[in-house]
Short mmCIF file of C-alpha atoms and ligand atoms in Angstrom, two decimals:
data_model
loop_
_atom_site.label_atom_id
_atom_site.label_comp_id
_atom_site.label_asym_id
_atom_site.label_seq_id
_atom_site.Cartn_x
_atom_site.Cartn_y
_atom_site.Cartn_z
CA UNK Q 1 0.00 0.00 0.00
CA UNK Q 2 2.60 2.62 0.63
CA UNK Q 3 4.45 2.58 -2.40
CA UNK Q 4 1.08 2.80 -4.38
CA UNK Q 5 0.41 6.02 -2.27
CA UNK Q 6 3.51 7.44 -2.00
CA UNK Q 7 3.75 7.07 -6.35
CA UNK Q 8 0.06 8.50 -6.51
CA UNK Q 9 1.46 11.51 -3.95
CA UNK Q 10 4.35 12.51 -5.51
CA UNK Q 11 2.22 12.77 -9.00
CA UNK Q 12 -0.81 14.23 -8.19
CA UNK Q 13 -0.29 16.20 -4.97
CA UNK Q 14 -1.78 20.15 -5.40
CA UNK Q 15 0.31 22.47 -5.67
CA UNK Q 16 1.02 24.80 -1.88
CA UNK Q 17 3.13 27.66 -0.96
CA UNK Q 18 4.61 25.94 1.98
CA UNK Q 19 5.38 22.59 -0.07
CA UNK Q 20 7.53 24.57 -2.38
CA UNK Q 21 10.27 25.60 0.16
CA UNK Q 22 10.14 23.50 3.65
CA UNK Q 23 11.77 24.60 6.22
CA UNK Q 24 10.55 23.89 10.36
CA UNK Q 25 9.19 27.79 10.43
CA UNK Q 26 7.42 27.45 7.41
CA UNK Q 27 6.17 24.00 7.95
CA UNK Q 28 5.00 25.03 11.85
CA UNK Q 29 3.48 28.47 10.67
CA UNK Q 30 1.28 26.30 7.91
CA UNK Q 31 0.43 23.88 10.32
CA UNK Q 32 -1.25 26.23 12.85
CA UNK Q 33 -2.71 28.03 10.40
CA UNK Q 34 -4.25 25.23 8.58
CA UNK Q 35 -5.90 23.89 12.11
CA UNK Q 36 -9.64 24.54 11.74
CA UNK Q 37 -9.42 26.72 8.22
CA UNK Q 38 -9.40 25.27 4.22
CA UNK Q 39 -6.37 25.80 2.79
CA UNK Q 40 -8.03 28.29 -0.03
CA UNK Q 41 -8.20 30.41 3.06
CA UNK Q 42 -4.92 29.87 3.82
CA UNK Q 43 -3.17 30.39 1.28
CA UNK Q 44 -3.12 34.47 0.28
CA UNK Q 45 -2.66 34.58 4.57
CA UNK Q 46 0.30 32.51 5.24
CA UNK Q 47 2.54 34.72 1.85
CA UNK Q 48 1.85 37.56 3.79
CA UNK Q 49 2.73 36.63 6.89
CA UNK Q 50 5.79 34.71 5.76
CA UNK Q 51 6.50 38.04 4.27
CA UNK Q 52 5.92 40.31 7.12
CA UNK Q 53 7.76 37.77 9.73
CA UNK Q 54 9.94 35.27 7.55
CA UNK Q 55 12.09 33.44 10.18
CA UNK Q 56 11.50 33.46 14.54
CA UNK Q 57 13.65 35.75 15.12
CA UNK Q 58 11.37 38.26 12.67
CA UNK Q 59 8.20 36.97 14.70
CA UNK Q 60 9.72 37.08 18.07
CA UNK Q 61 10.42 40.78 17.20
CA UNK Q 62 7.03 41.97 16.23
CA UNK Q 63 4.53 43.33 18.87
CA UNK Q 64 1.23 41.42 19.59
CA UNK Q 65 -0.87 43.50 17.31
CA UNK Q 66 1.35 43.47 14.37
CA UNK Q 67 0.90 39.30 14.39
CA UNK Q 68 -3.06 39.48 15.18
CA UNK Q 69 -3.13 42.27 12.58
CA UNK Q 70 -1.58 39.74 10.11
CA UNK Q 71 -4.09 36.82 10.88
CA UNK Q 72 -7.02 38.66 10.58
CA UNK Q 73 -9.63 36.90 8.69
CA UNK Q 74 -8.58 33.68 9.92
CA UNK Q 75 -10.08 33.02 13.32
CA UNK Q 76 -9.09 31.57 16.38
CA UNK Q 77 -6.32 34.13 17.36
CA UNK Q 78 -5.14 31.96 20.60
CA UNK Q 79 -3.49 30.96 17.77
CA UNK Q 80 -1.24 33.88 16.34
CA UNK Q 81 -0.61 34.61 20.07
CA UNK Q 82 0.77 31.26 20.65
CA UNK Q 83 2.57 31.57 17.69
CA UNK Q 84 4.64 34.75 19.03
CA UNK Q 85 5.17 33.41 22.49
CA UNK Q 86 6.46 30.13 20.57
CA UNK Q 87 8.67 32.26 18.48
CA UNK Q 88 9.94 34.27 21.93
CA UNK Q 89 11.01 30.60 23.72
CA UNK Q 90 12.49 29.20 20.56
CA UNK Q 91 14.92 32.53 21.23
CA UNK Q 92 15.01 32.51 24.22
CA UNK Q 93 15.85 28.77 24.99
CA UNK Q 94 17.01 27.58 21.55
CA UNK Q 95 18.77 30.54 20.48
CA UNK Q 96 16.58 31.17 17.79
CA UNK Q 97 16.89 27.61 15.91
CA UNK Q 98 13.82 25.65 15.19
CA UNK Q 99 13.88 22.50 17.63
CA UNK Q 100 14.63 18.92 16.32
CA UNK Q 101 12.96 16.58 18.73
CA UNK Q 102 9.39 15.65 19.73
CA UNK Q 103 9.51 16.96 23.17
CA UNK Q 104 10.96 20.28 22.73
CA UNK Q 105 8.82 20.78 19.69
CA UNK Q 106 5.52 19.51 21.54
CA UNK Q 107 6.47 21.88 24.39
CA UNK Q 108 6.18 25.02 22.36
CA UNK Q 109 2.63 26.52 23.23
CA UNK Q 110 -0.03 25.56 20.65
CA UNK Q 111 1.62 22.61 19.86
CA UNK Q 112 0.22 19.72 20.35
CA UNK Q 113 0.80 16.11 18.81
CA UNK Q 114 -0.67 16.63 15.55
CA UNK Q 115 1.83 19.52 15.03
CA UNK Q 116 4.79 18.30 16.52
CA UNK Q 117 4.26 14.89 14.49
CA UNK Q 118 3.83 17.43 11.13
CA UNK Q 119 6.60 19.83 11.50
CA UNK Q 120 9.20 16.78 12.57
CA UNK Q 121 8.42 14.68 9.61
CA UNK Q 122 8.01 16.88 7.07
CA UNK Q 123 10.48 19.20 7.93
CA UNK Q 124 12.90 16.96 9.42
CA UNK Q 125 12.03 13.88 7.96
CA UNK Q 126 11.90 12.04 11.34
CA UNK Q 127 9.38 8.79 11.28
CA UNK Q 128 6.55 10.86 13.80
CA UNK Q 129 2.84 10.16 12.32
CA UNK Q 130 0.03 12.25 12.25
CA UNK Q 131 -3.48 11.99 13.06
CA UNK Q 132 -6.33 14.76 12.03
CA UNK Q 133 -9.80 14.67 10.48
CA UNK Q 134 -8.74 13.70 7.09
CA UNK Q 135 -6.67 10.49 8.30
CA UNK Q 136 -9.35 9.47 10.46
CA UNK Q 137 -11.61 9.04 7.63
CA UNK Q 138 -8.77 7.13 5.22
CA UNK Q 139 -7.66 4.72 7.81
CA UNK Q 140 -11.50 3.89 9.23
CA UNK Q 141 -12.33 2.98 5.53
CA UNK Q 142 -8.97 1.28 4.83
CA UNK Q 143 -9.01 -0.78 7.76
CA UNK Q 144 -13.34 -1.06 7.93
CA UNK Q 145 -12.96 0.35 12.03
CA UNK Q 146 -15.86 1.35 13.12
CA UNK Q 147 -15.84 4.22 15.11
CA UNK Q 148 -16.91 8.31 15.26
CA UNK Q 149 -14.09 10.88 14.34
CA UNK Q 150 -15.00 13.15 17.36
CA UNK Q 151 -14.66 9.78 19.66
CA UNK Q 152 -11.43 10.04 21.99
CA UNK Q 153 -11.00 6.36 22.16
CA UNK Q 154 -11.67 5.92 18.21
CA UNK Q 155 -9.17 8.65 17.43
CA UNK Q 156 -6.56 6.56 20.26
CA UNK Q 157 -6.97 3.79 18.03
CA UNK Q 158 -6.00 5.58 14.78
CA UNK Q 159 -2.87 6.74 16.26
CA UNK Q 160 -1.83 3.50 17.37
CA UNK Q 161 -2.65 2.09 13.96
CA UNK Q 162 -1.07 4.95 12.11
CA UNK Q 163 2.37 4.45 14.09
CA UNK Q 164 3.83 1.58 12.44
CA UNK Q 165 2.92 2.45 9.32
CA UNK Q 166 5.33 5.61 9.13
CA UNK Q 167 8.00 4.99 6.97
CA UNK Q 168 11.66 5.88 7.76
CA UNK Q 169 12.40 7.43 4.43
CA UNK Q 170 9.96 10.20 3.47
CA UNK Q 171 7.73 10.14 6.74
CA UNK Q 172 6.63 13.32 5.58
CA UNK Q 173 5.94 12.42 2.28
CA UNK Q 174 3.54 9.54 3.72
CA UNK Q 175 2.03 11.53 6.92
CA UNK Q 176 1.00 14.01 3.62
CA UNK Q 177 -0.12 11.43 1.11
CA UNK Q 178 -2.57 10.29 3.69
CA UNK Q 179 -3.89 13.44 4.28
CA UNK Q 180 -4.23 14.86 0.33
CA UNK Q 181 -5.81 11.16 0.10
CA UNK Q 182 -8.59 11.95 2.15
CA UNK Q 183 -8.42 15.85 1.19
CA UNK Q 184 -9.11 15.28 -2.49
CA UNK Q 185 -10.13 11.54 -2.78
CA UNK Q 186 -11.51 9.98 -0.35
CA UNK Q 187 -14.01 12.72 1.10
CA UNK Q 188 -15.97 12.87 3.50
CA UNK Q 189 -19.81 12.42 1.15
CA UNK Q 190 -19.37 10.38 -2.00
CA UNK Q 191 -15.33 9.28 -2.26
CA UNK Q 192 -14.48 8.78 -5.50
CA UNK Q 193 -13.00 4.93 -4.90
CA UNK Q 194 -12.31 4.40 -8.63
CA UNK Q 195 -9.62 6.86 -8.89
CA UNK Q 196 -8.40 5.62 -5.22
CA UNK Q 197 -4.46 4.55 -5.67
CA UNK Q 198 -5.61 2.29 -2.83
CA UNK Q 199 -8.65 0.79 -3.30
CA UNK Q 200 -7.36 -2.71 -3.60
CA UNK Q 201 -6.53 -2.57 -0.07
CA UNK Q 202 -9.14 -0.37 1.23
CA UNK Q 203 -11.50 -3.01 3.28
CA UNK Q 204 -14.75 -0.55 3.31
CA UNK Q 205 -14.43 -0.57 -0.60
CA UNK Q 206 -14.71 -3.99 -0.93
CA UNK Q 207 -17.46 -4.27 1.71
CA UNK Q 208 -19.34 -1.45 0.17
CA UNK Q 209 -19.01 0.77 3.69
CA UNK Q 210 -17.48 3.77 2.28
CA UNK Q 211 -20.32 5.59 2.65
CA UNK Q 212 -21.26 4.10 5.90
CA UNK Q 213 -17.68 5.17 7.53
CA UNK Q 214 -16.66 6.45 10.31
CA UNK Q 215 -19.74 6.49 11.48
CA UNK Q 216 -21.91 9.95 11.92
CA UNK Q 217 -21.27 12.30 14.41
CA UNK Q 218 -23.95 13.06 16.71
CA UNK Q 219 -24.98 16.79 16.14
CA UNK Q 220 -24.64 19.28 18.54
CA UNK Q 221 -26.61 22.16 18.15
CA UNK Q 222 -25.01 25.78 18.16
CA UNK Q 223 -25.58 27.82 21.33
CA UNK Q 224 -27.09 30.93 20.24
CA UNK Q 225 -25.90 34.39 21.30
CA UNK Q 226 -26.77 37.85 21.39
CA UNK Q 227 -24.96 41.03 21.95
CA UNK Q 228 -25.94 44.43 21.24
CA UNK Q 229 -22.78 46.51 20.34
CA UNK Q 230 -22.94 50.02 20.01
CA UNK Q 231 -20.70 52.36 17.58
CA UNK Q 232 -20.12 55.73 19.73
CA UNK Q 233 -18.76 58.39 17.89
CA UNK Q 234 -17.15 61.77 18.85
CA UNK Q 235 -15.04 64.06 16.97
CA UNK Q 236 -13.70 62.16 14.53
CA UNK Q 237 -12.91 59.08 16.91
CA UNK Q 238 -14.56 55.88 17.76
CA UNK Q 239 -14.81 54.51 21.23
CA UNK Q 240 -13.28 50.60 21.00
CA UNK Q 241 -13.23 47.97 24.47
CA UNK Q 242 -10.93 45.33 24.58
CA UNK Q 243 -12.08 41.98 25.14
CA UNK Q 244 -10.71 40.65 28.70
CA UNK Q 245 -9.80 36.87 28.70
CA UNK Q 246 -12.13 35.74 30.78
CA UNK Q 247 -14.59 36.22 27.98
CA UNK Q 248 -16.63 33.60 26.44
CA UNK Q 249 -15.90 34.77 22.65
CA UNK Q 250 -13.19 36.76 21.00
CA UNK Q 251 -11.08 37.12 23.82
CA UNK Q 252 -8.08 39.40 24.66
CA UNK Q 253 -9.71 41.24 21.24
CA UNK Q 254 -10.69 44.75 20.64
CA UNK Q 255 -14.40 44.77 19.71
CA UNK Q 256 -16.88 47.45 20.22
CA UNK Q 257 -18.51 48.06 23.40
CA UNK Q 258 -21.62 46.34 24.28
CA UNK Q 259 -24.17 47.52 25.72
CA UNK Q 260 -24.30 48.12 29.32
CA UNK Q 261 -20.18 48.56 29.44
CA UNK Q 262 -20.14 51.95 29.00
CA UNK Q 263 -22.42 54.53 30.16
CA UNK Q 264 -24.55 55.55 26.79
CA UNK Q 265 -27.86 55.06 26.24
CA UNK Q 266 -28.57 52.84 23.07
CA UNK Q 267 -30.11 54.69 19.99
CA UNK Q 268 -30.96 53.51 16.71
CA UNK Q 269 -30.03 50.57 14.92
CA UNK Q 270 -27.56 50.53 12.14
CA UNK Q 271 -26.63 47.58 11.45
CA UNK Q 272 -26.62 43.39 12.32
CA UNK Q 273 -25.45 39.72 11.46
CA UNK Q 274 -25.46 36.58 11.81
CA UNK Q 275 -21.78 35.03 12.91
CA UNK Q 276 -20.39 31.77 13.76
CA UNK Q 277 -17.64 31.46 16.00
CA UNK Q 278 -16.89 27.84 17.37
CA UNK Q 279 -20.33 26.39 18.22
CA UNK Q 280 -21.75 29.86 18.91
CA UNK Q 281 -24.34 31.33 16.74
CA UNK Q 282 -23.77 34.90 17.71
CA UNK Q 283 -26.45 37.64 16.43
CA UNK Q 284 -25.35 40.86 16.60
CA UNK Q 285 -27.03 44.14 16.72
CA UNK Q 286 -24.72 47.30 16.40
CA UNK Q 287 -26.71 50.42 17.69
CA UNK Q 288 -25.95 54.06 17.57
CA UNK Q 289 -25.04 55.92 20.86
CA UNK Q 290 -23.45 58.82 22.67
CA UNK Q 291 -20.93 58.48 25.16
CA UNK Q 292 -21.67 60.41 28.47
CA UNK Q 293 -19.07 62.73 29.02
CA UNK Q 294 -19.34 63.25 32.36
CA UNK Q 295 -18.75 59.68 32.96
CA UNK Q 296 -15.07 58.07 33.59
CA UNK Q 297 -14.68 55.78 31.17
CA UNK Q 298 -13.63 52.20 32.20
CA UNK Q 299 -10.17 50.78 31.21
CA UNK Q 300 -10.54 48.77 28.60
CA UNK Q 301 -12.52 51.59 26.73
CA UNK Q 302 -10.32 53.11 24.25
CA UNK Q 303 -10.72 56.40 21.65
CA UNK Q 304 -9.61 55.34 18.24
CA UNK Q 305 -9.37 58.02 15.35
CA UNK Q 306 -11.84 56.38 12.77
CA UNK Q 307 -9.16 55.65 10.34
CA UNK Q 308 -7.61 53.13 12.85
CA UNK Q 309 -10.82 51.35 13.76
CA UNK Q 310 -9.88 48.49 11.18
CA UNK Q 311 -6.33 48.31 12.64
CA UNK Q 312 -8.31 47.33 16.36
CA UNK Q 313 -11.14 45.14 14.81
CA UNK Q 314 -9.44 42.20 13.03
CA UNK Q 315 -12.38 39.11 14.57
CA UNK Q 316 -14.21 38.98 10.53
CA UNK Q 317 -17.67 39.42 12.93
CA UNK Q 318 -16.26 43.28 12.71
CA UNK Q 319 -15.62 43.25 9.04
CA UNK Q 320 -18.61 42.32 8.39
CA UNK Q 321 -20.67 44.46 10.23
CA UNK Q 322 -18.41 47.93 10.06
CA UNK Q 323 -19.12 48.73 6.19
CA UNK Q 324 -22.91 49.05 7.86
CA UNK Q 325 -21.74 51.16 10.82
CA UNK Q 326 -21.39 54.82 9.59
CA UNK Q 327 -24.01 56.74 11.04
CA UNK Q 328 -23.83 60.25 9.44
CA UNK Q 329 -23.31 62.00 12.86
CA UNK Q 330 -22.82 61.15 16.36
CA UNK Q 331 -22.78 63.07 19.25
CA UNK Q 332 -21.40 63.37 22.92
CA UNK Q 333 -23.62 63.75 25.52
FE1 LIG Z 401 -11.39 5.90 0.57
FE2 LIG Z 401 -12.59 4.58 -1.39
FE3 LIG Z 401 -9.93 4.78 -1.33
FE4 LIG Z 401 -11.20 3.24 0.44
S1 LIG Z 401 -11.14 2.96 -1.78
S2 LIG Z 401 -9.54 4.66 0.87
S3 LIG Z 401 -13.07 4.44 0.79
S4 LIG Z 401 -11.40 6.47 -1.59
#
């Protein structure tokens, strides 16, 4: 089986920025990036950030805000904070070179197995697998294990299978194979077994179970939310609030105020959406206010000059509802 996919790889593998030059930076930067988002959203995000940071030492150097600033768009910014502080220890206890072995790598924040297992056998061609949605689905089908992808114990199992089936030359090459297999191949609705370069091992394909494996999630229902954020105005500059991390959503982020944060009085609405952050579906109402002067203002409220607002707001729930937020005149109170 692995020379078949390993042949198939190598020839029909698509074409991605951070397969034409490998390095551990590149490789780890792709990785996190890739966690949770397609790769056509990738893509145009990872050049420019390679470009604005193109080695640790580049991302250890920038502030907080420069790196968020760069993700925006892509969600999930524990991430691009992890990255930073990742880049800062692989300074400050590496001396700026990428680490070479599980445990160091695995002990960089945001790291966990999947990404140590990526960055060490691609990038270092060490014999590490990995495991994430896409190899869960190849290796139940292959191997006709019946399980559910979100199942702890299930996913245990596809580790230990997917161990000893690493091989020492080009681990990477496999641990990627498997995943552009069930990327582009073997999908999740409808795989398309006769142009599989394994389907005379696969056991669901000769049972007929493709479509039957792994077995179907149980759904979980979004919670819904609702805020009512207000866009406060005054002499040119808007009034932000920064996100604390005890937040449930987008935290540690600037946002707009909501309501009942900051003494104004709610006016009229100009603007809303609908926005999906990580099991949340969060409605949000953006209503027109004044500030009240006389009031002290909390500290995590912040003026902004309105030409900065976008530099502040980088959650997409923001960029989505700002082109809707420009009430022709606001007042203080
Ligand atoms: Fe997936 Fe079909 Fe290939 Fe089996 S034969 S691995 S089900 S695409």
């Amino acid at each position: 089986m692995r020379p078949s996919l390993l042949r198939w790889y190598r020839r029909a593998r698509r074409d991605m920025p951070w397969r034409r030059d490998v390095s551990p930076y590149r490789t780890w930067v792709s990785e996190i990036m890739l966690q949770q988002t397609t790769v056509a959203a990738v893509t145009p995000k990872y050049e420019a950030f390679i470009a604005a940071f193109p080695d640790v030492r580049a991302l250890a150097r920038a502030p907080e805000d420069a790196v968020l600033k760069a993700w925006a768009g892509l969600g999930y910014y524990s991430r691009a904070r992890n990255l930073r502080r990742a880049a800062l220890e692989i300074v400050a206890r590496h001396g700026g070179a990428f680490p070479a072995t599980f445990d160091d790598v695995l002990a960089l924040p945001g790291v966990g197995r999947y990404t140590a297992g990526a960055i060490l056998s691609i990038a270092f061609q060490k014999p590490y697998p990995v495991v994430d949605g896409n190899v869960i689905r190849v290796f139940s089908r292959l191997f006709g294990l019946r399980g559910r992808a979100k199942d702890p114990a299930f996913v245990q199992e596809i580790w230990a299978r997917a161990a000893p089936l690493v091989p020492k030359s080009a681990p990477g090459d496999w641990n990627q194979a498997l995943m552009e297999l069930g990327a582009t191949v073997c999908a999740p609705e409808s795989p398309s077994c006769g142009a599989c370069p394994v389907s005379k091992y696969c056991v669901a394909f000769k049972k007929g179970l493709q479509d039957e494996l792994p077995l179907p999630e149980t759904r979980r229902e979004p919670t819904p939310v609702r805020w009512t954020c207000l866009w406060i105005e005054d002499g040119g500059k808007v009034l932000l609030w920064k996100r604390s991390g005890a937040e449930r959503l987008l935290k540690n982020l600037w946002g707009l105020p909501e309501a009942g944060r900051v003494a104004a009085v709610p006016g009229k609405t100009i603007g809303a959406v609908a926005h999906s952050i990580t099991h949340h579906a969060l409605t949000v109402e953006l209503r027109e206010a004044a500030a009240d002067a006389a009031a002290k203002l909390p500290p995590e409220a912040k003026w902004v000059p309105r030409a900065k607002v976008r530099d502040y707001l980088v959650s997409s729930l923001w960029l989505k509802l700002l082109p809707r937020s420009r009430p022709d005149s606001a007042r203080r109170a």
